[in-house]
Coordinates of C-alpha atoms and ligand atoms in Angstrom, one line a residue:
X79 CA 85.6 113.8 132.8
X80 CA 88.6 111.9 130.8
X81 CA 92.2 112.0 132.5
X82 CA 94.5 114.5 130.1
X83 CA 97.9 113.6 130.7
X84 CA 100.3 115.5 128.3
X85 CA 103.7 114.1 127.2
X86 CA 107.0 114.8 125.9
X87 CA 107.1 112.3 122.9
X88 CA 104.9 108.6 121.6
X89 CA 108.2 107.0 123.6
X90 CA 106.7 108.7 126.9
X91 CA 104.3 108.0 125.9
X92 CA 103.9 104.2 124.6
X93 CA 105.9 103.7 128.4
X94 CA 103.9 105.0 130.6
X95 CA 100.0 102.9 129.3
X96 CA 102.5 100.3 129.0
X97 CA 103.0 100.4 132.5
X98 CA 98.8 100.9 133.1
X99 CA 99.0 96.7 131.5
X100 CA 102.3 95.5 133.2
X101 CA 99.6 96.5 136.2
X102 CA 96.4 94.8 135.4
X103 CA 98.7 92.0 133.7
X104 CA 100.1 91.2 137.5
X105 CA 96.9 91.8 139.1
X106 CA 94.5 89.9 136.4
X107 CA 97.5 87.5 134.3
X108 CA 94.2 86.0 132.0
X109 CA 93.0 90.2 131.4
X110 CA 91.5 90.9 127.5
X111 CA 92.9 92.9 126.3
X112 CA 91.5 95.7 123.7
X113 CA 93.8 96.2 120.6
X114 CA 94.0 98.4 118.3
X115 CA 95.9 99.1 115.3
X116 CA 97.3 101.7 112.9
X117 CA 100.7 104.2 113.7
X118 CA 99.2 106.1 117.2
X119 CA 99.5 102.2 120.1
X120 CA 102.8 100.9 118.5
X121 CA 104.5 102.3 120.4
X122 CA 102.7 100.9 123.9
X123 CA 102.9 98.5 122.1
X124 CA 107.3 98.5 121.7
X125 CA 107.2 99.7 125.7
X126 CA 104.7 96.9 126.9
X127 CA 107.1 93.9 124.0
X128 CA 110.1 94.9 126.1
X129 CA 108.7 95.2 129.4
X130 CA 107.0 91.3 128.8
X131 CA 110.4 89.7 127.7
X132 CA 112.7 91.8 130.0
X133 CA 110.6 91.0 133.3
X134 CA 110.0 87.5 132.6
X135 CA 106.1 88.8 133.0
X136 CA 103.7 85.3 132.0
X137 CA 101.1 86.4 129.4
X138 CA 100.1 83.1 127.8
X139 CA 96.3 84.0 129.6
X140 CA 96.3 87.3 128.3
X141 CA 93.3 87.8 125.8
X142 CA 92.9 90.3 123.4
X143 CA 90.7 91.6 120.6
X144 CA 91.4 93.9 118.0
X145 CA 88.7 97.0 117.2
X146 CA 88.2 96.6 113.9
X147 CA 88.6 95.1 109.7
X148 CA 88.1 95.4 106.6
X149 CA 85.5 93.6 105.1
X150 CA 87.1 91.5 101.8
X151 CA 91.4 91.6 102.0
X152 CA 92.6 87.6 101.1
X153 CA 93.1 86.1 104.3
X154 CA 96.9 87.1 104.6
X155 CA 96.8 89.8 103.0
X156 CA 99.5 92.1 105.1
X157 CA 97.3 95.4 105.7
X158 CA 94.8 92.3 106.7
X159 CA 94.0 94.1 110.9
X160 CA 94.5 90.7 111.4
X161 CA 97.8 90.3 109.3
X162 CA 98.6 93.7 110.9
X163 CA 97.8 92.2 114.9
X164 CA 99.1 89.2 114.1
X165 CA 102.6 90.9 113.6
X166 CA 102.7 94.0 115.3
X167 CA 100.8 92.7 118.1
X168 CA 100.5 88.9 118.7
X169 CA 104.5 87.4 118.1
X170 CA 106.1 91.3 119.6
X171 CA 103.5 90.4 123.4
X172 CA 104.7 86.8 122.5
X173 CA 100.3 86.0 122.7
X174 CA 98.7 83.6 122.5
X175 CA 97.6 83.5 118.8
X176 CA 94.3 81.4 119.7
X177 CA 93.6 83.6 122.9
X178 CA 93.5 86.7 119.0
X179 CA 90.5 87.8 118.5
X180 CA 89.6 90.0 114.9
X181 CA 86.8 91.0 113.5
X182 CA 85.8 89.2 110.5
X183 CA 86.1 90.5 107.3
X184 CA 85.1 87.6 105.3
X185 CA 82.2 88.7 103.3
X186 CA 81.0 85.1 103.2
X187 CA 80.0 85.9 106.6
X188 CA 79.8 89.3 106.9
X189 CA 76.2 89.3 108.1
X190 CA 77.3 87.3 111.1
X191 CA 80.0 88.8 112.3
X192 CA 78.6 91.1 114.2
X193 CA 77.0 89.4 116.3
X194 CA 79.4 87.0 116.4
X195 CA 81.9 89.4 117.3
X196 CA 79.2 90.5 120.7
X197 CA 79.1 87.3 122.1
X198 CA 82.6 86.0 121.8
X199 CA 84.0 89.9 123.9
X200 CA 80.5 89.0 126.0
X201 CA 81.8 85.3 126.8
X202 CA 85.5 86.7 127.7
X203 CA 83.6 88.2 130.4
X204 CA 83.7 91.7 129.0
X205 CA 86.4 94.3 127.4
X206 CA 89.5 94.9 130.9
X207 CA 91.3 97.9 128.8
X208 CA 90.6 99.2 125.4
X209 CA 93.6 100.8 123.7
X210 CA 92.5 103.6 121.4
X211 CA 93.6 105.4 119.0
X212 CA 91.5 108.6 117.5
X213 CA 91.2 109.3 113.3
X214 CA 91.1 113.4 111.8
X215 CA 87.5 112.9 111.1
X216 CA 86.8 111.8 115.4
X217 CA 87.2 108.2 114.4
X218 CA 88.0 105.4 118.3
X219 CA 88.6 102.2 115.8
X220 CA 86.6 102.6 112.6
X221 CA 83.6 104.4 113.9
X222 CA 83.0 107.2 111.9
X223 CA 81.1 110.9 112.5
X224 CA 77.4 109.6 112.5
X225 CA 77.2 106.9 114.1
X226 CA 75.4 105.8 117.0
X227 CA 77.0 106.6 120.7
X228 CA 75.1 102.4 121.4
X229 CA 76.6 101.1 117.4
X230 CA 77.7 96.9 118.4
X231 CA 80.3 95.1 115.5
X232 CA 78.4 95.9 112.9
X233 CA 80.2 96.9 108.7
X234 CA 80.1 99.8 107.9
X235 CA 81.0 102.2 104.9
X236 CA 84.8 103.5 105.3
X237 CA 84.6 108.0 104.8
X238 CA 86.8 109.0 101.7
X239 CA 89.5 111.2 103.7
X240 CA 89.8 108.3 105.8
X241 CA 90.9 106.0 102.7
X242 CA 92.7 109.0 101.9
X243 CA 94.3 108.1 105.1
X244 CA 95.2 104.8 105.5
X245 CA 96.0 104.7 101.7
X246 CA 100.1 104.7 103.1
X247 CA 99.5 101.3 104.1
X248 CA 98.2 100.2 101.1
X249 CA 99.6 100.8 96.7
X250 CA 96.8 103.0 96.4
X251 CA 94.5 105.2 97.3
X252 CA 91.7 102.5 95.7
X253 CA 93.2 99.3 96.9
X254 CA 92.4 100.8 100.4
X255 CA 88.4 98.6 101.1
X256 CA 85.3 100.9 100.7
X257 CA 83.9 98.6 104.4
X258 CA 84.8 97.6 107.2
X259 CA 83.7 95.2 110.8
X260 CA 83.7 97.2 114.3
X261 CA 83.7 97.2 117.8
X262 CA 80.8 100.0 118.2
X263 CA 81.0 103.3 120.3
X264 CA 78.5 101.5 122.9
X265 CA 80.5 97.9 122.6
X266 CA 84.2 100.1 122.9
X267 CA 82.2 101.8 126.7
X268 CA 81.3 98.2 127.9
X269 CA 85.9 98.3 128.4
X270 CA 86.4 98.8 132.1
X271 CA 89.2 101.2 132.1
X272 CA 89.6 102.7 128.2
X273 CA 92.6 104.4 126.8
X274 CA 92.9 107.2 124.0
X275 CA 95.9 108.2 122.4
X276 CA 97.2 111.0 120.0
X277 CA 99.6 112.7 118.7
X278 CA 101.0 115.6 116.5
X279 CA 98.8 118.5 115.2
X280 CA 97.3 116.5 112.1
X281 CA 95.2 115.4 115.6
X282 CA 94.4 118.0 117.8
X283 CA 90.9 118.6 116.3
X284 CA 89.5 115.6 116.9
X285 CA 91.0 115.5 119.9
X286 CA 89.8 118.8 121.8
X287 CA 86.3 117.3 119.6
X288 CA 86.6 114.3 121.9
X289 CA 87.8 115.5 125.1
X290 CA 86.0 119.3 125.1
X291 CA 83.9 118.5 122.8
X292 CA 79.9 118.5 122.8
X293 CA 79.3 114.5 123.8
X294 CA 78.1 113.8 120.1
X295 CA 78.1 111.6 117.1
X296 CA 79.5 114.0 115.1
X297 CA 82.3 113.3 116.9
X298 CA 82.5 109.8 117.4
X299 CA 85.8 110.4 120.0
X300 CA 84.1 112.1 122.5
X301 CA 81.7 109.2 123.5
X302 CA 84.6 108.8 125.8
X303 CA 82.9 111.5 127.7
X304 CA 79.9 109.1 129.2
X305 CA 82.6 107.0 130.0
X306 CA 83.7 106.7 134.2
X307 CA 87.0 105.7 133.2
X308 CA 88.9 107.0 130.9
X309 CA 92.8 108.0 130.1
X310 CA 94.4 110.5 127.4
X311 CA 97.6 110.2 126.5
X312 CA 98.6 112.8 123.9
X313 CA 102.2 114.9 123.2
X314 CA 101.4 118.4 123.2
X315 CA 101.0 118.7 119.2
X316 CA 97.1 116.8 119.6
X317 CA 96.8 118.6 123.4
X318 CA 97.4 121.9 121.2
X319 CA 94.0 123.2 121.0
X320 CA 92.3 121.8 124.4
X321 CA 90.9 124.2 126.3
X322 CA 91.7 124.4 129.8
X323 CA 95.5 122.5 129.2
X324 CA 96.7 124.2 132.4
X325 CA 93.7 122.6 134.3
X326 CA 95.3 118.9 132.7
X327 CA 98.6 119.7 133.9
X328 CA 97.6 120.9 137.4
X329 CA 94.9 117.4 138.8
X330 CA 98.6 115.1 137.5
X331 CA 101.3 116.1 138.8
X332 CA 99.0 116.6 142.5
X333 CA 97.5 113.4 141.5
X334 CA 98.4 110.9 144.5
X335 CA 100.3 108.1 144.0
X336 CA 98.0 105.5 144.7
X337 CA 95.7 105.8 141.8
X338 CA 97.9 105.2 139.5
X339 CA 96.2 105.7 136.1
Ligands
LIG215 C1 91.9 103.4 111.5 C2 92.2 102.8 112.9 C3 92.1 103.1 114.3 C4 93.0 103.8 114.6 C5 92.9 105.7 113.0 C6 94.2 106.2 113.5 O1 91.8 103.7 110.7 N1 91.1 102.2 112.3 O2 91.4 102.0 115.1 O3 92.7 104.3 115.9 O4 92.5 104.8 112.3 O5 95.3 105.9 112.5 P1 96.3 106.6 113.2 O6 96.8 105.9 114.8 O7 97.3 105.4 112.2 O8 96.6 107.4 113.8

């Protein structure tokens, strides 16, 4: 099962996630990070940026692969995930821009973009630590309900619910692209450590389905139950529909210190 850590707030979650990433980078200076976009990982990136700068951690060799991208946004569109990753991750963390890749949503090359991306991840030796958010539909990356648990990077059609959720980043809901390219669930499961974060009541159903529901394509997040090293870091509100909450707290407060997360 996933290890479930219930924290006070997003800041505490970010500090915990950053600690795991710092430990990884210290032991493997060319670590490969799987990078999520959205609001959820922002405190993680913030805490990580502070640690990198305050402690002078050398991240020049760290590599990164974003989870997903919209198809068809113009190059340099501020809400393309390429721009978001540059603005919210590469810049603040002082990563080497050439070491961080985002799937290409360019319609001209979209037919081969998925297999190219898979090949690049393989060539990098795979992802060491994958940061994940979860959508209200239960999606991870942009793998909407129904996505094959064995899927690799490919084009998907967004649900209308996800388009509405992401409309806040665009001028209007109609501007949210209809299609995306996303790492598949099979791609995500190959990462060596999964770290899923979620905050707020709106995520409580998706979190309960992912952590305690049946493993099913209907709740793509439930695929984390198939992974040997998955960590779920959530606040009280996102944890509010979990059944075994007392056990998660018990396990966390009795966790051997040497284990880390
Ligand atoms: C977005 C992204 C996902 C993200 C999720 C949740 O659409 N493609 O990678 O995890 O939806 O977003 P947020 O963190 O903003 O709630």
